[in-house]
mmCIF file of C-alpha atoms in Angstrom:
data_model
loop_
_atom_site.group_PDB
_atom_site.id
_atom_site.type_symbol
_atom_site.label_atom_id
_atom_site.label_comp_id
_atom_site.label_asym_id
_atom_site.label_seq_id
_atom_site.Cartn_x
_atom_site.Cartn_y
_atom_site.Cartn_z
ATOM 1 C CA GLU A 13 0.000 0.000 0.000
ATOM 2 C CA ARG A 14 2.994 2.309 0.352
ATOM 3 C CA PHE A 15 3.054 2.740 -3.434
ATOM 4 C CA HIS A 16 -0.480 4.160 -3.584
ATOM 5 C CA PRO A 17 -1.378 7.889 -3.695
ATOM 6 C CA PRO A 18 -1.291 9.583 -0.280
ATOM 7 C CA LEU A 19 -4.643 11.352 0.199
ATOM 8 C CA PHE A 20 -6.512 8.570 2.031
ATOM 9 C CA TYR A 21 -3.615 7.897 4.377
ATOM 10 C CA LEU A 22 -3.188 11.582 5.181
ATOM 11 C CA LEU A 23 -6.893 11.866 6.027
ATOM 12 C CA LEU A 24 -6.697 8.647 8.061
ATOM 13 C CA GLU A 25 -3.757 9.973 10.046
ATOM 14 C CA TYR A 26 -5.761 13.028 11.131
ATOM 15 C CA TRP A 27 -8.855 10.908 11.854
ATOM 16 C CA MET A 28 -6.882 8.497 14.056
ATOM 17 C CA GLN A 29 -5.849 11.406 16.259
ATOM 18 C CA LEU A 30 -9.505 11.538 17.411
ATOM 19 C CA GLY A 31 -9.717 7.830 18.272
ATOM 20 C CA GLU A 32 -8.565 4.356 17.268
ATOM 21 C CA GLY A 33 -11.449 2.029 18.141
ATOM 22 C CA GLU A 34 -12.685 -0.355 15.462
ATOM 23 C CA PHE A 35 -16.134 1.266 15.272
ATOM 24 C CA PHE A 36 -14.602 4.740 15.112
ATOM 25 C CA LEU A 37 -12.162 3.809 12.340
ATOM 26 C CA ARG A 38 -14.871 2.156 10.223
ATOM 27 C CA LEU A 39 -17.375 4.983 10.759
ATOM 28 C CA PRO A 40 -16.168 7.287 7.909
ATOM 29 C CA SER A 41 -16.549 4.502 5.323
ATOM 30 C CA ALA A 42 -20.092 3.791 6.535
ATOM 31 C CA VAL A 43 -21.080 7.467 6.331
ATOM 32 C CA LEU A 44 -19.405 8.001 2.942
ATOM 33 C CA GLY A 45 -20.927 4.833 1.521
ATOM 34 C CA SER A 46 -24.389 5.926 2.683
ATOM 35 C CA LEU A 47 -23.944 9.316 1.024
ATOM 36 C CA CYS A 48 -23.343 7.543 -2.295
ATOM 37 C CA ILE A 49 -27.010 6.491 -2.433
ATOM 38 C CA PRO A 50 -28.564 9.990 -2.725
ATOM 39 C CA LEU A 51 -25.802 10.938 -5.167
ATOM 40 C CA VAL A 52 -26.743 7.982 -7.386
ATOM 41 C CA TYR A 53 -30.341 9.224 -7.254
ATOM 42 C CA ILE A 54 -29.378 12.801 -8.185
ATOM 43 C CA LEU A 55 -27.088 11.665 -11.021
ATOM 44 C CA SER A 56 -29.706 9.297 -12.427
ATOM 45 C CA LYS A 57 -32.471 11.910 -12.187
ATOM 46 C CA THR A 58 -30.251 14.409 -14.020
ATOM 47 C CA LEU A 59 -29.853 11.992 -16.901
ATOM 48 C CA THR A 60 -33.238 10.232 -16.930
ATOM 49 C CA ASP A 61 -36.384 10.585 -14.800
ATOM 50 C CA ARG A 62 -37.577 10.089 -11.226
ATOM 51 C CA SER A 63 -38.630 6.450 -11.564
ATOM 52 C CA ALA A 64 -35.296 5.422 -13.070
ATOM 53 C CA ALA A 65 -33.472 7.398 -10.378
ATOM 54 C CA ILE A 66 -35.381 5.591 -7.602
ATOM 55 C CA SER A 67 -34.509 2.234 -9.182
ATOM 56 C CA ALA A 68 -30.845 3.209 -9.449
ATOM 57 C CA ALA A 69 -30.747 4.351 -5.818
ATOM 58 C CA GLY A 70 -32.386 1.077 -4.762
ATOM 59 C CA LEU A 71 -29.768 -0.947 -6.631
ATOM 60 C CA ALA A 72 -27.006 1.118 -5.018
ATOM 61 C CA THR A 73 -28.518 0.491 -1.577
ATOM 62 C CA LEU A 74 -28.430 -3.284 -2.174
ATOM 63 C CA SER A 75 -25.054 -3.329 -3.933
ATOM 64 C CA PRO A 76 -22.905 -5.996 -2.208
ATOM 65 C CA ILE A 77 -19.676 -4.225 -3.165
ATOM 66 C CA LEU A 78 -20.826 -0.863 -1.819
ATOM 67 C CA VAL A 79 -22.089 -2.477 1.395
ATOM 68 C CA TRP A 80 -18.828 -4.376 1.783
ATOM 69 C CA TYR A 81 -16.527 -1.413 1.301
ATOM 70 C CA SER A 82 -18.720 0.783 3.487
ATOM 71 C CA GLN A 83 -17.490 -1.389 6.368
ATOM 72 C CA GLU A 84 -13.814 -1.477 5.411
ATOM 73 C CA LEU A 85 -10.991 0.800 6.515
ATOM 74 C CA ARG A 86 -10.013 1.368 2.886
ATOM 75 C CA PRO A 87 -10.315 4.277 0.419
ATOM 76 C CA TYR A 88 -13.014 2.774 -1.812
ATOM 77 C CA ALA A 89 -16.077 4.331 -0.146
ATOM 78 C CA LEU A 90 -14.488 7.791 -0.409
ATOM 79 C CA LEU A 91 -13.355 7.024 -3.958
ATOM 80 C CA THR A 92 -16.906 6.063 -4.947
ATOM 81 C CA LEU A 93 -18.368 9.182 -3.342
ATOM 82 C CA LEU A 94 -15.893 11.576 -4.968
ATOM 83 C CA GLY A 95 -16.186 9.702 -8.264
ATOM 84 C CA LEU A 96 -19.952 10.206 -8.192
ATOM 85 C CA ILE A 97 -19.490 13.910 -7.414
ATOM 86 C CA ALA A 98 -16.998 14.223 -10.285
ATOM 87 C CA THR A 99 -19.334 12.409 -12.673
ATOM 88 C CA LEU A 100 -22.329 14.470 -11.537
ATOM 89 C CA SER A 101 -20.388 17.711 -12.037
ATOM 90 C CA ALA A 102 -19.231 16.436 -15.463
ATOM 91 C CA THR A 103 -22.855 15.684 -16.355
ATOM 92 C CA LYS A 104 -23.932 19.164 -15.285
ATOM 93 C CA LEU A 105 -21.003 20.542 -17.273
ATOM 94 C CA PHE A 106 -22.242 18.694 -20.354
ATOM 95 C CA LEU A 107 -25.864 19.804 -19.935
ATOM 96 C CA GLU A 108 -25.553 23.327 -18.501
ATOM 97 C CA PRO A 109 -21.889 24.428 -18.484
ATOM 98 C CA THR A 110 -20.873 26.916 -15.789
ATOM 99 C CA VAL A 111 -17.583 27.898 -14.168
ATOM 100 C CA GLY A 112 -18.789 26.503 -10.859
ATOM 101 C CA TRP A 113 -19.472 23.025 -12.230
ATOM 102 C CA TRP A 114 -16.143 23.044 -14.067
ATOM 103 C CA ALA A 115 -14.257 24.024 -10.896
ATOM 104 C CA LEU A 116 -16.031 21.316 -8.876
ATOM 105 C CA PHE A 117 -15.204 18.753 -11.552
ATOM 106 C CA ALA A 118 -11.515 19.713 -11.670
ATOM 107 C CA VAL A 119 -11.156 19.659 -7.861
ATOM 108 C CA THR A 120 -12.929 16.328 -7.325
ATOM 109 C CA THR A 121 -11.088 14.710 -10.235
ATOM 110 C CA THR A 122 -7.783 15.807 -8.724
ATOM 111 C CA ALA A 123 -8.894 14.365 -5.386
ATOM 112 C CA ILE A 124 -9.791 10.949 -6.813
ATOM 113 C CA LEU A 125 -6.439 10.788 -8.620
ATOM 114 C CA TYR A 126 -4.723 11.342 -5.272
ATOM 115 C CA LEU A 127 -6.897 8.610 -3.732
ATOM 116 C CA HIS A 128 -6.262 5.667 -6.057
ATOM 117 C CA TYR A 129 -4.692 4.926 -9.424
ATOM 118 C CA PHE A 130 -7.846 3.122 -10.571
ATOM 119 C CA SER A 131 -9.657 6.473 -10.530
ATOM 120 C CA VAL A 132 -8.488 6.937 -14.136
ATOM 121 C CA LEU A 133 -11.288 4.497 -15.036
ATOM 122 C CA PHE A 134 -13.749 7.347 -14.485
ATOM 123 C CA LEU A 135 -12.321 8.992 -17.623
ATOM 124 C CA PRO A 136 -13.620 6.375 -20.137
ATOM 125 C CA LEU A 137 -16.930 6.152 -18.256
ATOM 126 C CA GLN A 138 -17.410 9.914 -18.529
ATOM 127 C CA ALA A 139 -16.278 9.789 -22.154
ATOM 128 C CA VAL A 140 -19.027 7.261 -22.916
ATOM 129 C CA LEU A 141 -21.542 9.531 -21.167
ATOM 130 C CA LEU A 142 -20.377 12.477 -23.280
ATOM 131 C CA VAL A 143 -20.644 10.432 -26.490
ATOM 132 C CA VAL A 144 -24.205 9.363 -25.626
ATOM 133 C CA LEU A 145 -25.237 12.952 -24.881
ATOM 134 C CA LEU A 146 -23.622 14.149 -28.118
ATOM 135 C CA ALA A 147 -25.345 11.429 -30.123
ATOM 136 C CA THR A 148 -28.739 12.306 -28.625
ATOM 137 C CA GLN A 149 -28.050 16.027 -29.202
ATOM 138 C CA ARG A 150 -28.332 16.895 -25.494
ATOM 139 C CA THR A 151 -24.953 18.627 -25.427
ATOM 140 C CA LYS A 152 -22.393 20.238 -27.749
ATOM 141 C CA GLY A 153 -18.726 19.675 -28.451
ATOM 142 C CA ALA A 154 -17.692 22.781 -26.495
ATOM 143 C CA ALA A 155 -18.866 21.129 -23.273
ATOM 144 C CA GLY A 156 -16.666 18.156 -24.096
ATOM 145 C CA LEU A 157 -13.667 20.457 -24.489
ATOM 146 C CA SER A 158 -14.371 21.961 -21.045
ATOM 147 C CA TRP A 159 -14.539 18.444 -19.578
ATOM 148 C CA LEU A 160 -11.240 17.529 -21.242
ATOM 149 C CA ALA A 161 -9.663 20.732 -19.896
ATOM 150 C CA GLY A 162 -10.769 19.706 -16.389
ATOM 151 C CA TRP A 163 -8.995 16.363 -16.762
ATOM 152 C CA ILE A 164 -5.852 18.096 -18.025
ATOM 153 C CA VAL A 165 -5.825 20.406 -15.000
ATOM 154 C CA ALA A 166 -6.325 17.416 -12.680
ATOM 155 C CA VAL A 167 -3.481 15.457 -14.307
ATOM 156 C CA LEU A 168 -1.166 18.470 -14.057
ATOM 157 C CA ALA A 169 -2.045 18.788 -10.359
ATOM 158 C CA PHE A 170 -1.345 15.051 -9.946
ATOM 159 C CA TRP A 171 1.970 15.239 -11.816
ATOM 160 C CA PRO A 172 4.139 16.003 -8.733
ATOM 161 C CA TRP A 173 3.076 12.702 -7.170
ATOM 162 C CA LEU A 174 4.000 10.826 -10.351
ATOM 163 C CA GLN A 175 7.569 12.103 -9.890
ATOM 164 C CA ASN A 176 7.673 10.546 -6.423
ATOM 165 C CA PRO A 177 9.845 7.391 -6.178
ATOM 166 C CA LEU A 178 6.907 5.511 -4.629
ATOM 167 C CA ALA A 179 4.702 6.244 -7.641
ATOM 168 C CA GLN A 180 7.470 5.299 -10.036
ATOM 169 C CA GLY A 181 7.960 2.057 -8.115
ATOM 170 C CA PHE A 182 4.269 1.235 -8.527
ATOM 171 C CA TRP A 183 4.323 1.792 -12.286
ATOM 172 C CA GLU A 184 7.512 -0.207 -12.686
ATOM 173 C CA ARG A 185 5.958 -3.147 -10.854
ATOM 174 C CA LEU A 186 2.721 -2.878 -12.831
ATOM 175 C CA LEU A 187 4.558 -2.650 -16.147
ATOM 176 C CA ARG A 188 6.834 -5.556 -15.263
ATOM 177 C CA TYR A 189 3.848 -7.707 -14.289
ATOM 178 C CA SER A 190 1.796 -6.909 -17.413
ATOM 179 C CA SER A 191 4.850 -7.147 -19.650
ATOM 180 C CA GLY A 192 5.724 -10.515 -18.157
ATOM 181 C CA ILE A 193 2.302 -11.878 -19.075
ATOM 182 C CA PHE A 194 2.600 -10.434 -22.581
ATOM 183 C CA THR A 195 6.132 -11.673 -23.249
ATOM 184 C CA ARG A 196 5.471 -15.132 -21.823
ATOM 185 C CA GLY A 197 2.463 -15.482 -24.109
ATOM 186 C CA LEU A 198 4.374 -14.396 -27.223
ATOM 187 C CA GLN A 199 7.829 -15.573 -26.115
ATOM 188 C CA LEU A 200 9.354 -12.154 -26.786
ATOM 189 C CA ASP A 201 12.146 -10.277 -25.056
ATOM 190 C CA VAL A 202 11.525 -6.550 -25.460
ATOM 191 C CA ASP A 203 12.301 -3.359 -23.594
ATOM 192 C CA LEU A 204 9.741 -2.603 -20.862
ATOM 193 C CA THR A 205 9.427 1.095 -21.726
ATOM 194 C CA SER A 206 8.750 0.445 -25.417
ATOM 195 C CA LEU A 207 6.304 -2.317 -24.597
ATOM 196 C CA GLY A 208 4.524 0.001 -22.153
ATOM 197 C CA LEU A 209 4.142 2.643 -24.859
ATOM 198 C CA VAL A 210 2.785 0.018 -27.250
ATOM 199 C CA GLN A 211 0.265 -1.132 -24.653
ATOM 200 C CA VAL A 212 -0.899 2.437 -24.015
ATOM 201 C CA ALA A 213 -1.218 3.099 -27.773
ATOM 202 C CA ILE A 214 -3.253 -0.091 -28.252
ATOM 203 C CA VAL A 215 -5.598 0.724 -25.348
ATOM 204 C CA VAL A 216 -6.111 4.316 -26.533
ATOM 205 C CA GLY A 217 -6.733 3.173 -30.101
ATOM 206 C CA ILE A 218 -9.257 0.533 -29.098
ATOM 207 C CA GLY A 219 -10.975 2.983 -26.772
ATOM 208 C CA PHE A 220 -11.276 5.590 -29.531
ATOM 209 C CA VAL A 221 -12.769 3.072 -31.949
ATOM 210 C CA CYS A 222 -15.245 1.900 -29.290
ATOM 211 C CA LEU A 223 -16.324 5.494 -28.630
ATOM 212 C CA LEU A 224 -16.922 6.074 -32.341
ATOM 213 C CA LEU A 225 -18.996 2.892 -32.602
ATOM 214 C CA CYS A 226 -20.953 3.893 -29.503
ATOM 215 C CA TYR A 227 -21.639 7.340 -30.975
ATOM 216 C CA TRP A 228 -22.981 6.038 -34.280
ATOM 217 C CA LEU A 229 -25.051 3.268 -32.673
ATOM 218 C CA VAL A 230 -26.684 5.674 -30.205
ATOM 219 C CA ARG A 231 -27.196 8.282 -32.921
ATOM 220 C CA TRP A 232 -28.823 5.684 -35.209
ATOM 221 C CA ALA A 233 -31.103 4.434 -32.429
ATOM 222 C CA HIS A 234 -32.027 8.017 -31.462
ATOM 223 C CA GLN A 235 -32.907 8.996 -35.040
ATOM 224 C CA LYS A 236 -34.897 5.807 -35.507
ATOM 225 C CA GLU A 237 -36.874 6.533 -32.340
ATOM 226 C CA ARG A 238 -37.595 10.089 -33.503
ATOM 227 C CA LEU A 239 -38.854 8.855 -36.869
ATOM 228 C CA GLN A 240 -41.192 6.362 -35.215
ATOM 229 C CA SER A 241 -42.616 8.911 -32.762
#
């Protein structure tokens, strides 16, 4: 865990100064996990309607993973909460762009990057949301540029941590592990850095193609629905 970003452990250090009992240490995760439920409702209602939002909130309430991590002394409940706030602010930015929503998005995205490396997975999820809104003509490309600018600001704010030896150690281990699987499968002996760049290029390329396919499929379905109505 020493290779992970520091935000959760800094917050935990301050929290432990108030008490160290098991109930007390698990309490923040329980509260943060509970707060995720109304955020799921608000996000769903922003995108759909009240009935769908109630269903989404109900599923979140019964989610085994959310219930599990709402009892654990780990960063995932906070990561989920901040990820929902970031996605909600991104959605608002897509639908009704304002400086306030952009600032909230940039701040919360920076926070989730400093919580866990897996927070980068919110980027493709938000990209899919943007593509769907573009295809259904609920937003414009300028909103997407504002969203992208928020991610750039967050990455720049996260850059100092990436220069930390602990962060570099994490990426070296991850690259060595993934490269080992790749090279064992193909029986190749290649430089780790070049293989890492190839892997990134492949993932980005596949992601871009998937986004294009998603856009045209949603756009086709939307136009077909409009013609039938």
